PDB file of N, CA and C in Angstrom:
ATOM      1  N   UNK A   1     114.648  89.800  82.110  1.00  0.00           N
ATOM      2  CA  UNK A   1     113.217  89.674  82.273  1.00  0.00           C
ATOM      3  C   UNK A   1     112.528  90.667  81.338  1.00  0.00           C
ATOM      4  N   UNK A   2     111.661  90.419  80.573  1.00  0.00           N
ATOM      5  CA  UNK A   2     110.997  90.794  79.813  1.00  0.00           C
ATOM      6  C   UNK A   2     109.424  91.567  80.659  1.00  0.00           C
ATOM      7  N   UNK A   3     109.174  92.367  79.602  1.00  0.00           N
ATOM      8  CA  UNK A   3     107.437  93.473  80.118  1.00  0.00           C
ATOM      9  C   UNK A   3     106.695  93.556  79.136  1.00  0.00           C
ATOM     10  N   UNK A   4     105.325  94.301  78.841  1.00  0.00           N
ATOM     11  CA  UNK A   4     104.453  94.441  77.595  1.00  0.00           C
ATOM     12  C   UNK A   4     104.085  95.778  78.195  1.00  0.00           C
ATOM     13  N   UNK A   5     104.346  96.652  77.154  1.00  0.00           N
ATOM     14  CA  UNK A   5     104.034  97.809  77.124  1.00  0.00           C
ATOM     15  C   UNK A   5     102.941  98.434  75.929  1.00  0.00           C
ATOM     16  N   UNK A   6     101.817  99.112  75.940  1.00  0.00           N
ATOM     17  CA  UNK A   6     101.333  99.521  75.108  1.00  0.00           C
ATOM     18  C   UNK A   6     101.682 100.837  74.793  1.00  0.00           C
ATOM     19  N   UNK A   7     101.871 100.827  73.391  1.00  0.00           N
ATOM     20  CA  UNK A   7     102.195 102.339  72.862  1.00  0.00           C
ATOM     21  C   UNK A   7     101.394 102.634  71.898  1.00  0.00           C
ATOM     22  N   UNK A   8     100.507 104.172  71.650  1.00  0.00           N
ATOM     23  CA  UNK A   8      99.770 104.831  71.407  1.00  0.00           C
ATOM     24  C   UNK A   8     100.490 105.719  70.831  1.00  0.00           C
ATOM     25  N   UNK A   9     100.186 106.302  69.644  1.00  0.00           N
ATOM     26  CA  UNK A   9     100.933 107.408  68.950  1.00  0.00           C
ATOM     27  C   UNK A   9     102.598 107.485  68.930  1.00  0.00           C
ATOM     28  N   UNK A  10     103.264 106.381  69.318  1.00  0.00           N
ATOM     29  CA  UNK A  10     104.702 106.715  69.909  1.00  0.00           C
ATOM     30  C   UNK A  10     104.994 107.011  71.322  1.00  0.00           C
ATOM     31  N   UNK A  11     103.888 106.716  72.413  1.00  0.00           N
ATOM     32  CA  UNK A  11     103.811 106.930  73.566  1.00  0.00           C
ATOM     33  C   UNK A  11     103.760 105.732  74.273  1.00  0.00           C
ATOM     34  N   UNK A  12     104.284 105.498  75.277  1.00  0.00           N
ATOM     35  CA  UNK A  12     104.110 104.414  76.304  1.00  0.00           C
ATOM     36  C   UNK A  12     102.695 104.604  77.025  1.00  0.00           C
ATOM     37  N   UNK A  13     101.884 104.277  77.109  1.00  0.00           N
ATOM     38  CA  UNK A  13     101.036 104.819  77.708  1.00  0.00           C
ATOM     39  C   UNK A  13     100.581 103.347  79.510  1.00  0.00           C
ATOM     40  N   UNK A  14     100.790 102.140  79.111  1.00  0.00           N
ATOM     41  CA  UNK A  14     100.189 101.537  79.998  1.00  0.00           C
ATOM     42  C   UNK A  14     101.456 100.163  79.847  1.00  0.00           C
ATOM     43  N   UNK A  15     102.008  99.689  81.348  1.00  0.00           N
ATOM     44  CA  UNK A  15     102.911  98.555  81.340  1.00  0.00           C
ATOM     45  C   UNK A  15     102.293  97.506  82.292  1.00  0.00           C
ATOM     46  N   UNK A  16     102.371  96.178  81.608  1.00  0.00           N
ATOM     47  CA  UNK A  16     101.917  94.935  81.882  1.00  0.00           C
ATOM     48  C   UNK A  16     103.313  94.019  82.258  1.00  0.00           C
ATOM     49  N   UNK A  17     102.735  93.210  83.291  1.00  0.00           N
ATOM     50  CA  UNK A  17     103.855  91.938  83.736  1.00  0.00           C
ATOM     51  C   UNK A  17     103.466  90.921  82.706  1.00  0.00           C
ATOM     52  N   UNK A  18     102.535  91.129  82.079  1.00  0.00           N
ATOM     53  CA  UNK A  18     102.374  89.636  81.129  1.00  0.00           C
ATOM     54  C   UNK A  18     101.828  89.747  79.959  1.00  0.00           C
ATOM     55  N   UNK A  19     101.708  89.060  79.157  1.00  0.00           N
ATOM     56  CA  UNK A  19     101.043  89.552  77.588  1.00  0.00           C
ATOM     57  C   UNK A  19      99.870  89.492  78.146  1.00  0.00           C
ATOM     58  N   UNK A  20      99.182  90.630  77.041  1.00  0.00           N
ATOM     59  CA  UNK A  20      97.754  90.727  77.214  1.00  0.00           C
ATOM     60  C   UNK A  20      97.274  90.390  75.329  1.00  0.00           C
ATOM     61  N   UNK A  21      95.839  90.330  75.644  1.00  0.00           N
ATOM     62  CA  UNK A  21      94.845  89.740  74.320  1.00  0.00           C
ATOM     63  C   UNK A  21      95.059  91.580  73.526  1.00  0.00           C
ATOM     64  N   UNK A  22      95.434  91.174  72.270  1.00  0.00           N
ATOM     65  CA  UNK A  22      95.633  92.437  71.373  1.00  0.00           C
ATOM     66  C   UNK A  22      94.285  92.987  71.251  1.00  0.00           C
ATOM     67  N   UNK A  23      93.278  91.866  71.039  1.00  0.00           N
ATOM     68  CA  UNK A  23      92.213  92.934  71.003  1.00  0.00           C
ATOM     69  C   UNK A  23      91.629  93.901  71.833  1.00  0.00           C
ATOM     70  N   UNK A  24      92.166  93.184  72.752  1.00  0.00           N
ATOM     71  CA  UNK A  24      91.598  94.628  74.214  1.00  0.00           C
ATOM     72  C   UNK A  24      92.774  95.703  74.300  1.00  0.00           C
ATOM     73  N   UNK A  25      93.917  95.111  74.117  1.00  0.00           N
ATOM     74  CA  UNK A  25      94.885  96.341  74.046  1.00  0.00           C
ATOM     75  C   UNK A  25      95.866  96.147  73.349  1.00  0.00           C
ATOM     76  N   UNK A  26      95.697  96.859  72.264  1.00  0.00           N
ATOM     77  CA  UNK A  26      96.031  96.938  70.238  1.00  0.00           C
ATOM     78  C   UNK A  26      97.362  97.918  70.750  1.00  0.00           C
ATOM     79  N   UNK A  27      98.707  97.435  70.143  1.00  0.00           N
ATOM     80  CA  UNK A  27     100.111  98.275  70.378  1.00  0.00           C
ATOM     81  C   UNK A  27     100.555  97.810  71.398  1.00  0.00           C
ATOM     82  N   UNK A  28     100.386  96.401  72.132  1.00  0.00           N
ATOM     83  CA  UNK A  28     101.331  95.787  73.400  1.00  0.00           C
ATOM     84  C   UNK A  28     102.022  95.597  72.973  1.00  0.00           C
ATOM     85  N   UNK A  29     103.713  95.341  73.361  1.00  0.00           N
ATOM     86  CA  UNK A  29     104.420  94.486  72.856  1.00  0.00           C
ATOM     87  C   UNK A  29     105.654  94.434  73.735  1.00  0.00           C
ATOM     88  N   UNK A  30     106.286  93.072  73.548  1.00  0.00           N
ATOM     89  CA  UNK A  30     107.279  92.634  74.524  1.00  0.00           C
ATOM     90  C   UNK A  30     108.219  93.304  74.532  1.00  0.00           C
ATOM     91  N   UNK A  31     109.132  94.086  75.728  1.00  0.00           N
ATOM     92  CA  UNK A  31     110.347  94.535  75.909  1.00  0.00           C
ATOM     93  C   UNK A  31     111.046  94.179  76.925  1.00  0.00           C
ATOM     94  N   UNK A  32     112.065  94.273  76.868  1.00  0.00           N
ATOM     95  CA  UNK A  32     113.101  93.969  77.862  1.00  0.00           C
ATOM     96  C   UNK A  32     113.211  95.126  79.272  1.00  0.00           C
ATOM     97  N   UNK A  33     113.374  94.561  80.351  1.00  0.00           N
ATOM     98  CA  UNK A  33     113.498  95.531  81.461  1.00  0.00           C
ATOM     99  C   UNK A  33     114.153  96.887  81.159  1.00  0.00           C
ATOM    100  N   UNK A  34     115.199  96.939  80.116  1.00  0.00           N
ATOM    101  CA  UNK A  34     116.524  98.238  79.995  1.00  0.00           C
ATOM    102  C   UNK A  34     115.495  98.398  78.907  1.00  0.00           C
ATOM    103  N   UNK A  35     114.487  98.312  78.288  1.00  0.00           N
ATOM    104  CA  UNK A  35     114.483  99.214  77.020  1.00  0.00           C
ATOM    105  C   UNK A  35     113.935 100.859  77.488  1.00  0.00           C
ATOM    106  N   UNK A  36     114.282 101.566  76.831  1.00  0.00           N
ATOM    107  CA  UNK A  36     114.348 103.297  77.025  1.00  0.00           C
ATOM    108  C   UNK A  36     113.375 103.383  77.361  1.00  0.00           C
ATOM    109  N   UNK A  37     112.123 103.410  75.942  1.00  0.00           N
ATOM    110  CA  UNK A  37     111.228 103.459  76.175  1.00  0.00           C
ATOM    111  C   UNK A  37     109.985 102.800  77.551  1.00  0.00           C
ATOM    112  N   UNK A  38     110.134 102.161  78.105  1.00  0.00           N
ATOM    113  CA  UNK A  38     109.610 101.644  79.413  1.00  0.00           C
ATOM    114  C   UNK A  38     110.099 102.183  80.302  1.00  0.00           C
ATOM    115  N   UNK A  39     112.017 102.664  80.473  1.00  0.00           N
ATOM    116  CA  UNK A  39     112.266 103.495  81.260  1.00  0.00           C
ATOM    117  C   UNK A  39     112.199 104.666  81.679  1.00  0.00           C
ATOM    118  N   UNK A  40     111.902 105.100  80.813  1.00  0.00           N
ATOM    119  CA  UNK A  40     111.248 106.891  80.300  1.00  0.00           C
ATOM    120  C   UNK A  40     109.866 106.646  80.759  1.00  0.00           C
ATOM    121  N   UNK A  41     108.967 105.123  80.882  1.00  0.00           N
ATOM    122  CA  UNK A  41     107.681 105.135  81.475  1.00  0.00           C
ATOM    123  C   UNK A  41     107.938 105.727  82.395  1.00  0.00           C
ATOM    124  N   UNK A  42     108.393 104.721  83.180  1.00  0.00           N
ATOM    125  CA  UNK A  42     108.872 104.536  85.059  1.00  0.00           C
ATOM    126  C   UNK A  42     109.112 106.029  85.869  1.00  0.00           C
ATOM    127  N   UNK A  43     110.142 106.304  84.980  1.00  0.00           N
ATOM    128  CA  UNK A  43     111.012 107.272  84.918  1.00  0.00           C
ATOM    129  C   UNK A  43     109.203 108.559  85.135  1.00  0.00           C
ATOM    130  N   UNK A  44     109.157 108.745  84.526  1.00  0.00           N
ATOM    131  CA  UNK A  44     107.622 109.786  84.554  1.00  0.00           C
ATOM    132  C   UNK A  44     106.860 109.366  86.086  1.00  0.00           C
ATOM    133  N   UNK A  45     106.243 108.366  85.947  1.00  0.00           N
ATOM    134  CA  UNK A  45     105.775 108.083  87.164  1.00  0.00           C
ATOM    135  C   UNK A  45     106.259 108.811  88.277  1.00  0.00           C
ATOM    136  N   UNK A  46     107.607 108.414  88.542  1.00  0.00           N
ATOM    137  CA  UNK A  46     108.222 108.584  89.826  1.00  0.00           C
ATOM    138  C   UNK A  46     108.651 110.331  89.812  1.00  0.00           C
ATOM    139  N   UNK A  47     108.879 111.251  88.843  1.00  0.00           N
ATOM    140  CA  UNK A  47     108.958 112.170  88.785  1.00  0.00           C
ATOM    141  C   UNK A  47     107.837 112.968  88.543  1.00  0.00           C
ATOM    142  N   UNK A  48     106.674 112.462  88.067  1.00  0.00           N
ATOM    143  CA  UNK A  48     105.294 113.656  87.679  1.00  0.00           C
ATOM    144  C   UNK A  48     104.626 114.421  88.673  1.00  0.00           C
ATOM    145  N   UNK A  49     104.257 113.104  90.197  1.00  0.00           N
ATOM    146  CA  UNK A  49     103.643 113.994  91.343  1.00  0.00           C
ATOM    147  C   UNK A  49     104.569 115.332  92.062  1.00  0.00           C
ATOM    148  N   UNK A  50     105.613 114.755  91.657  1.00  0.00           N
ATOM    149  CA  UNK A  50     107.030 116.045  92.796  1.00  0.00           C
ATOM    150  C   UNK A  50     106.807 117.273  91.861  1.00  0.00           C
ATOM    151  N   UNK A  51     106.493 116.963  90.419  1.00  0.00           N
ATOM    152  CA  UNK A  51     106.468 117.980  89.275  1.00  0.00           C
ATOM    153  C   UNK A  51     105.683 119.021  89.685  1.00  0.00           C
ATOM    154  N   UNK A  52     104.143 117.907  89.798  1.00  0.00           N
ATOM    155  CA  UNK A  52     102.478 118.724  90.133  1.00  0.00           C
ATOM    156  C   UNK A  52     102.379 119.296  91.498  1.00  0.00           C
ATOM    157  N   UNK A  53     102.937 118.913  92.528  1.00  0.00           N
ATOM    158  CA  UNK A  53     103.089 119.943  93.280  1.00  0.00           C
ATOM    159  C   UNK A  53     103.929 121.070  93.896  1.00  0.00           C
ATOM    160  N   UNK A  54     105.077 121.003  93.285  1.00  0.00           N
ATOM    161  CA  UNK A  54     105.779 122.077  92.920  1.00  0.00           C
ATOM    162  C   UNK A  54     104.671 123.010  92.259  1.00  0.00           C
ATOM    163  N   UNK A  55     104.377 122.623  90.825  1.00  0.00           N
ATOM    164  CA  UNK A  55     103.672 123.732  90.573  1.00  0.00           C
ATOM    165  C   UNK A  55     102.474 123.924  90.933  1.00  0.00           C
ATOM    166  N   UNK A  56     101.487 123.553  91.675  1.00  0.00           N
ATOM    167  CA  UNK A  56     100.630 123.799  92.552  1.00  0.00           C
ATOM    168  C   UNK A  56     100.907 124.354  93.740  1.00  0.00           C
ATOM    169  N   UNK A  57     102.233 124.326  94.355  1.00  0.00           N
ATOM    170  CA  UNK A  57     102.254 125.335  95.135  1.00  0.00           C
ATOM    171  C   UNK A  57     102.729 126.822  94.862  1.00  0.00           C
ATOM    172  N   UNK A  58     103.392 126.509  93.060  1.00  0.00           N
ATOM    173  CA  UNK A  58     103.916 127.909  92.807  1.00  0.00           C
ATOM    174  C   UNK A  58     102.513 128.709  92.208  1.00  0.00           C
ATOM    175  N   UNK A  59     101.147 127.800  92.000  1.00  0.00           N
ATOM    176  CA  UNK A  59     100.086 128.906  91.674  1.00  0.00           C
ATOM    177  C   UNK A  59      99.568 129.745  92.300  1.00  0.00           C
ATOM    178  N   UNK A  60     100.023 128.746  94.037  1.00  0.00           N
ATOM    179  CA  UNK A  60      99.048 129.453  95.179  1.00  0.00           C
ATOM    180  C   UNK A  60      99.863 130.966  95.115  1.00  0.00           C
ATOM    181  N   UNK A  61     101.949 130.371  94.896  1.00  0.00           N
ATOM    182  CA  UNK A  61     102.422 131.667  94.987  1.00  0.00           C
ATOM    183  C   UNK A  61     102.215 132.910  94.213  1.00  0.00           C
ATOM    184  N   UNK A  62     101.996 132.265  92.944  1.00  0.00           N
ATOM    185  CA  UNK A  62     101.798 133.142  91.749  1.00  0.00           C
ATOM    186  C   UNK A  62     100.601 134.471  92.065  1.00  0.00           C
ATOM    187  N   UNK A  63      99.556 133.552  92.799  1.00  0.00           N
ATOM    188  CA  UNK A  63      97.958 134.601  92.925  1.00  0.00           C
ATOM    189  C   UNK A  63      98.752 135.437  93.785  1.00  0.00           C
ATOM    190  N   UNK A  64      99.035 135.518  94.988  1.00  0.00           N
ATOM    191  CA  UNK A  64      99.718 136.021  95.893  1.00  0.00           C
ATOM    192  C   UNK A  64     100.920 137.096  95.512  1.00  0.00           C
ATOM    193  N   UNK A  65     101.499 136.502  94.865  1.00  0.00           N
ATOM    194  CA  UNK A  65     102.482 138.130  94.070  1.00  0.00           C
ATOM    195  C   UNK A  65     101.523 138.960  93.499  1.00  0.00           C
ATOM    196  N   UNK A  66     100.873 138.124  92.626  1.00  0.00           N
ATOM    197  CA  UNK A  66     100.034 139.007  91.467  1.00  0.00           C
ATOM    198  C   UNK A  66      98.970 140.011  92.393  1.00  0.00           C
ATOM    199  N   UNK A  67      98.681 139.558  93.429  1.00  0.00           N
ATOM    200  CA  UNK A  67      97.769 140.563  94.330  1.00  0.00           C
ATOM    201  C   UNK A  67      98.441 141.639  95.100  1.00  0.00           C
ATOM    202  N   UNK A  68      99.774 141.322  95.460  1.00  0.00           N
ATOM    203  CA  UNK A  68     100.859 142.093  95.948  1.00  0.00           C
ATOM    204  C   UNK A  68     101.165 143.301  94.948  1.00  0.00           C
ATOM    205  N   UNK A  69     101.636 143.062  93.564  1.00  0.00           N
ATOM    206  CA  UNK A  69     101.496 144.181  92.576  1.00  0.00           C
ATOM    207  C   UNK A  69      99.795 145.185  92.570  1.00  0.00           C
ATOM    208  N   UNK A  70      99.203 144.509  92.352  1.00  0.00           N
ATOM    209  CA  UNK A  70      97.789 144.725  92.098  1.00  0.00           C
ATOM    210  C   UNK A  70      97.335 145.579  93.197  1.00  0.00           C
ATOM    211  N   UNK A  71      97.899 145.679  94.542  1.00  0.00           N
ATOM    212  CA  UNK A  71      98.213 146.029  95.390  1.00  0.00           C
ATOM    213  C   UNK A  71      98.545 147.041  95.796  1.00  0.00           C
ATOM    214  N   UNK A  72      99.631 147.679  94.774  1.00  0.00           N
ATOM    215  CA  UNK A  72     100.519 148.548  94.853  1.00  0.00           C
ATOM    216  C   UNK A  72     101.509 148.337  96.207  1.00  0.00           C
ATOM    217  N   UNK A  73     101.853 147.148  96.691  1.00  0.00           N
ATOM    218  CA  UNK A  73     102.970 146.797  97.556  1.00  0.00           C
ATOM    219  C   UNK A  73     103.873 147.156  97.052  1.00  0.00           C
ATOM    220  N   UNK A  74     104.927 147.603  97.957  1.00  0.00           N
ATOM    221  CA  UNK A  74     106.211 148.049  97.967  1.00  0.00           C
ATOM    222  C   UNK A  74     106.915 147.181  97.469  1.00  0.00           C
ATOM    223  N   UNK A  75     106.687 145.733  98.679  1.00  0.00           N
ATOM    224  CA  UNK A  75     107.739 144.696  97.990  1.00  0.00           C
ATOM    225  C   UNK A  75     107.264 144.074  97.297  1.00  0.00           C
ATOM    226  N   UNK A  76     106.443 144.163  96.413  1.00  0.00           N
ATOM    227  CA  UNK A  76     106.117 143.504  94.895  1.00  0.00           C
ATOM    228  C   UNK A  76     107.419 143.597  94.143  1.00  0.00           C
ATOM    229  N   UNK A  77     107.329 142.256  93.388  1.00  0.00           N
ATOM    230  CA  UNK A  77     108.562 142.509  92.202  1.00  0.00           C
ATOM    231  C   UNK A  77     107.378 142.040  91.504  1.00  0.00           C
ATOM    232  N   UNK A  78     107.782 142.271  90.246  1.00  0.00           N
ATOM    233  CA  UNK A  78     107.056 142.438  88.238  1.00  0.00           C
ATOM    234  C   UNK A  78     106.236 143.063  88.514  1.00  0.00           C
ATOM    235  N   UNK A  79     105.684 142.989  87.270  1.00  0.00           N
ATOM    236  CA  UNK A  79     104.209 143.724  86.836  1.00  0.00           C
ATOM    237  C   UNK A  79     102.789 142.260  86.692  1.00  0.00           C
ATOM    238  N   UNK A  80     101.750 143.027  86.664  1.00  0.00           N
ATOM    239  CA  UNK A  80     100.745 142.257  86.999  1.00  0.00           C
ATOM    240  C   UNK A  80     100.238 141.539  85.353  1.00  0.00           C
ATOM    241  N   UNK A  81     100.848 141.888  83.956  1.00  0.00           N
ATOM    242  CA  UNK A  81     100.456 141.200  83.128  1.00  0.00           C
ATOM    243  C   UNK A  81     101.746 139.832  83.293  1.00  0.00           C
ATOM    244  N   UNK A  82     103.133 140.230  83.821  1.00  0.00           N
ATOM    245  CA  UNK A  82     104.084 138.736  83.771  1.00  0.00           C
ATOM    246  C   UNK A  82     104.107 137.728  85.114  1.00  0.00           C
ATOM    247  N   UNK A  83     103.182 138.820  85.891  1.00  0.00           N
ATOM    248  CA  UNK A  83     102.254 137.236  87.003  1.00  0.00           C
ATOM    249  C   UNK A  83     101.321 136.499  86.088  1.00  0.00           C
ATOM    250  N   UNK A  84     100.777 137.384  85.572  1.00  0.00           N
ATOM    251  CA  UNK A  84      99.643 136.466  85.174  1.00  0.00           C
ATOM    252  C   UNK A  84     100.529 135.645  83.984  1.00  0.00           C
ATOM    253  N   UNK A  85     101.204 135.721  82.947  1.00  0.00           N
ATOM    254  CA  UNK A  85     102.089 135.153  81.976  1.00  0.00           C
ATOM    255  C   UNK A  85     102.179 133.902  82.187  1.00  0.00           C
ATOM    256  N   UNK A  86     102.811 134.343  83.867  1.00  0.00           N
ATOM    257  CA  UNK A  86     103.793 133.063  84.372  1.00  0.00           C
ATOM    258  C   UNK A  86     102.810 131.526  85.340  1.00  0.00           C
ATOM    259  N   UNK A  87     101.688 132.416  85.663  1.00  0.00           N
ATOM    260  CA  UNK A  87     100.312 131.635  86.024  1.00  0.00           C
ATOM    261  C   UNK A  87     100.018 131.171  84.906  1.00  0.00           C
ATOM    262  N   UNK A  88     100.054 130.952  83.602  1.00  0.00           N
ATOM    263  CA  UNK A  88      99.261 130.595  82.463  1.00  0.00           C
ATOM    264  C   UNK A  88     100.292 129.839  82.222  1.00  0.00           C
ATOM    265  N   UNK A  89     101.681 129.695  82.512  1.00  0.00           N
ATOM    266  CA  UNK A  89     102.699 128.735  81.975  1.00  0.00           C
ATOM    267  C   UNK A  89     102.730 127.500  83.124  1.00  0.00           C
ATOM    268  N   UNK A  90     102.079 128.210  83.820  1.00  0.00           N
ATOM    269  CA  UNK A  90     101.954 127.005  85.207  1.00  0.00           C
ATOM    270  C   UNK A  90     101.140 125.974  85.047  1.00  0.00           C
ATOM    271  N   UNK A  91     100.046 126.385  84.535  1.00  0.00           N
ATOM    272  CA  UNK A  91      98.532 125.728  83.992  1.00  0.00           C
ATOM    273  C   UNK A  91      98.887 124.705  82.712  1.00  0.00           C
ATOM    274  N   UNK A  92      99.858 124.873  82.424  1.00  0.00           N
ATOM    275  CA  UNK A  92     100.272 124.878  80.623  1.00  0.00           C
ATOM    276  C   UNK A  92     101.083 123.542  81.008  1.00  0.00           C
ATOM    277  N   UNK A  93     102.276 123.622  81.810  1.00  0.00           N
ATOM    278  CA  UNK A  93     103.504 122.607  82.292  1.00  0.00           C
ATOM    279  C   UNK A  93     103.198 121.356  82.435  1.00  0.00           C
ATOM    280  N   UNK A  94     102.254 120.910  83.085  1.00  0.00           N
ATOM    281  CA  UNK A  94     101.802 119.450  82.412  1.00  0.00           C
ATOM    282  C   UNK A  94     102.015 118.899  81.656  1.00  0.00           C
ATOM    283  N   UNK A  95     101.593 119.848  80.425  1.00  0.00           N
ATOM    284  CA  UNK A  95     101.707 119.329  78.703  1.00  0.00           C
ATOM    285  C   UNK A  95     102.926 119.684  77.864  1.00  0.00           C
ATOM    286  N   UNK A  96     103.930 120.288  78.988  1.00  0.00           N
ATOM    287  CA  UNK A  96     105.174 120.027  78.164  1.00  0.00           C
ATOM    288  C   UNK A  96     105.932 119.225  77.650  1.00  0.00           C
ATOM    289  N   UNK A  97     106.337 119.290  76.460  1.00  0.00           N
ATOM    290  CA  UNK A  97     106.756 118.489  76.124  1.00  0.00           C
ATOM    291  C   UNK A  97     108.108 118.081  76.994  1.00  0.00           C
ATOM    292  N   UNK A  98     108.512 118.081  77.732  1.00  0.00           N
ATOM    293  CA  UNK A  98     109.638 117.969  78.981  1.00  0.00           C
ATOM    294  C   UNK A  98     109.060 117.478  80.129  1.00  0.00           C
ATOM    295  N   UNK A  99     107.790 117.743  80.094  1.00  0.00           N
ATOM    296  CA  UNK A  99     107.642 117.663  81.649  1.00  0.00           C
ATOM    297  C   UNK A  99     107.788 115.829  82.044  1.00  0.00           C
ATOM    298  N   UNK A 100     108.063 115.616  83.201  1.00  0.00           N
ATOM    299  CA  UNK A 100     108.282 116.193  84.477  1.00  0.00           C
ATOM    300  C   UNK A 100     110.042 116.882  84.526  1.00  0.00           C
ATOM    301  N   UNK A 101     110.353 117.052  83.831  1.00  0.00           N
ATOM    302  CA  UNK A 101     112.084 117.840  84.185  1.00  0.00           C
ATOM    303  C   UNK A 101     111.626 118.721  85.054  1.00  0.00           C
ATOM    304  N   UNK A 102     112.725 118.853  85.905  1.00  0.00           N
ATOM    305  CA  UNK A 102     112.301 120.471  86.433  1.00  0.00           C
ATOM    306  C   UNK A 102     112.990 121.490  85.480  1.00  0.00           C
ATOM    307  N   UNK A 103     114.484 121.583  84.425  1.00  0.00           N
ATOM    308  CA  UNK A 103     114.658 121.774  84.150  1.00  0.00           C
ATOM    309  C   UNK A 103     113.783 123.018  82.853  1.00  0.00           C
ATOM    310  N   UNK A 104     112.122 122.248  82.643  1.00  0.00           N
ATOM    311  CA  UNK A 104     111.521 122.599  82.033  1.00  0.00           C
ATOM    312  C   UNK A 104     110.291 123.767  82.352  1.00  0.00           C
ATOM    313  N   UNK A 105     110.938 123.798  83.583  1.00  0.00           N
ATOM    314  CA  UNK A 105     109.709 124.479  85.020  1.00  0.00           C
ATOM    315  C   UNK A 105     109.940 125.899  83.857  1.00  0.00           C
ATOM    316  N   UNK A 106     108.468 126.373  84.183  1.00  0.00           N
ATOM    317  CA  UNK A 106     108.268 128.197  83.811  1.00  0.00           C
ATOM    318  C   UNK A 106     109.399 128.741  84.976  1.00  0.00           C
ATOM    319  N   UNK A 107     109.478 129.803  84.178  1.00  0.00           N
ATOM    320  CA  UNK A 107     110.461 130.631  85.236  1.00  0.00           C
ATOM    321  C   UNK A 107     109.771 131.690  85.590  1.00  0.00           C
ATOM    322  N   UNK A 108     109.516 132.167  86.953  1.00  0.00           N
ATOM    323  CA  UNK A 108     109.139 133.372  87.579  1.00  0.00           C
ATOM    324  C   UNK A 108     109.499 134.624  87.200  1.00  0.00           C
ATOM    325  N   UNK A 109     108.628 135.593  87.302  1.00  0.00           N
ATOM    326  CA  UNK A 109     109.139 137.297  86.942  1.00  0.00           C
ATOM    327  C   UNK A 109     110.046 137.357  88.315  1.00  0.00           C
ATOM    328  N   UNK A 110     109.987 137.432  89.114  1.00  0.00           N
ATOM    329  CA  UNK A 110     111.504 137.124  89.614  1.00  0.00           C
ATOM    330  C   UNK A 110     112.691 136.522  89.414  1.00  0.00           C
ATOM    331  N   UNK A 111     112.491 135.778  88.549  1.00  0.00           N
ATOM    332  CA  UNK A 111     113.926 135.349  88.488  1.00  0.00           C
ATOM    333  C   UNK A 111     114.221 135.239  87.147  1.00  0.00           C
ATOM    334  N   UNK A 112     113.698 136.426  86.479  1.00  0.00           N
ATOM    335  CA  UNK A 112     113.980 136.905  85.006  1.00  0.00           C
ATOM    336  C   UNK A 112     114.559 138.123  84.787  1.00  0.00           C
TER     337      UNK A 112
END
């Protein structure tokens, strides 16, 4: 069974069950269920939300250490410029070029 996928810059960006009119959407074109590229769509989908809130809950954690140092808490681990580092790589992970891997996740001043 065949799909229509539009691709943008080398990107999959939008998948159709049926051909669509080129002029409304310029770069459709027919692929087969196994082709990579459509699976690497799918594939994103089903992995991006588990991505975004992982790291939405590691920002809430991130403020929370970083106030713990800032703090002068005992049990603080890092310093308060590689909270903030690691908050700015959090913000950033979206647009990795990896993402959704977790593989690609920022890594914590804890666990550096």
């Amino acid at each position: 069974m065949s799909v229509y996928i539009q691709i943008i810059d080398g990107v999959v960006v939008t998948v159709f069950p049926s051909e669509q009119d080129l002029e409304f959407w310029p770069g459709t074109i027919e692929v087969e269920e196994d082709d990579l590229r459509y699976l690497k769509f799918i594939e994103y989908g089903k992995k991006a939300p588990t991505e975004r809130a992982w790291r939405n809950q590691e920002l809430i954690r991130a403020d929370y250490e970083l106030n713990k140092v800032q703090d002068a808490d005992l049990k603080a681990v890092g310093t308060v410029g590689a909270w903030r580092e690691y908050r700015k790589a959090l913000r950033q992970y979206p647009q990795h070029k990896d993402f959704p891997s977790p593989d690609s996740r920022p890594k914590s001043p804890e666990s550096i």
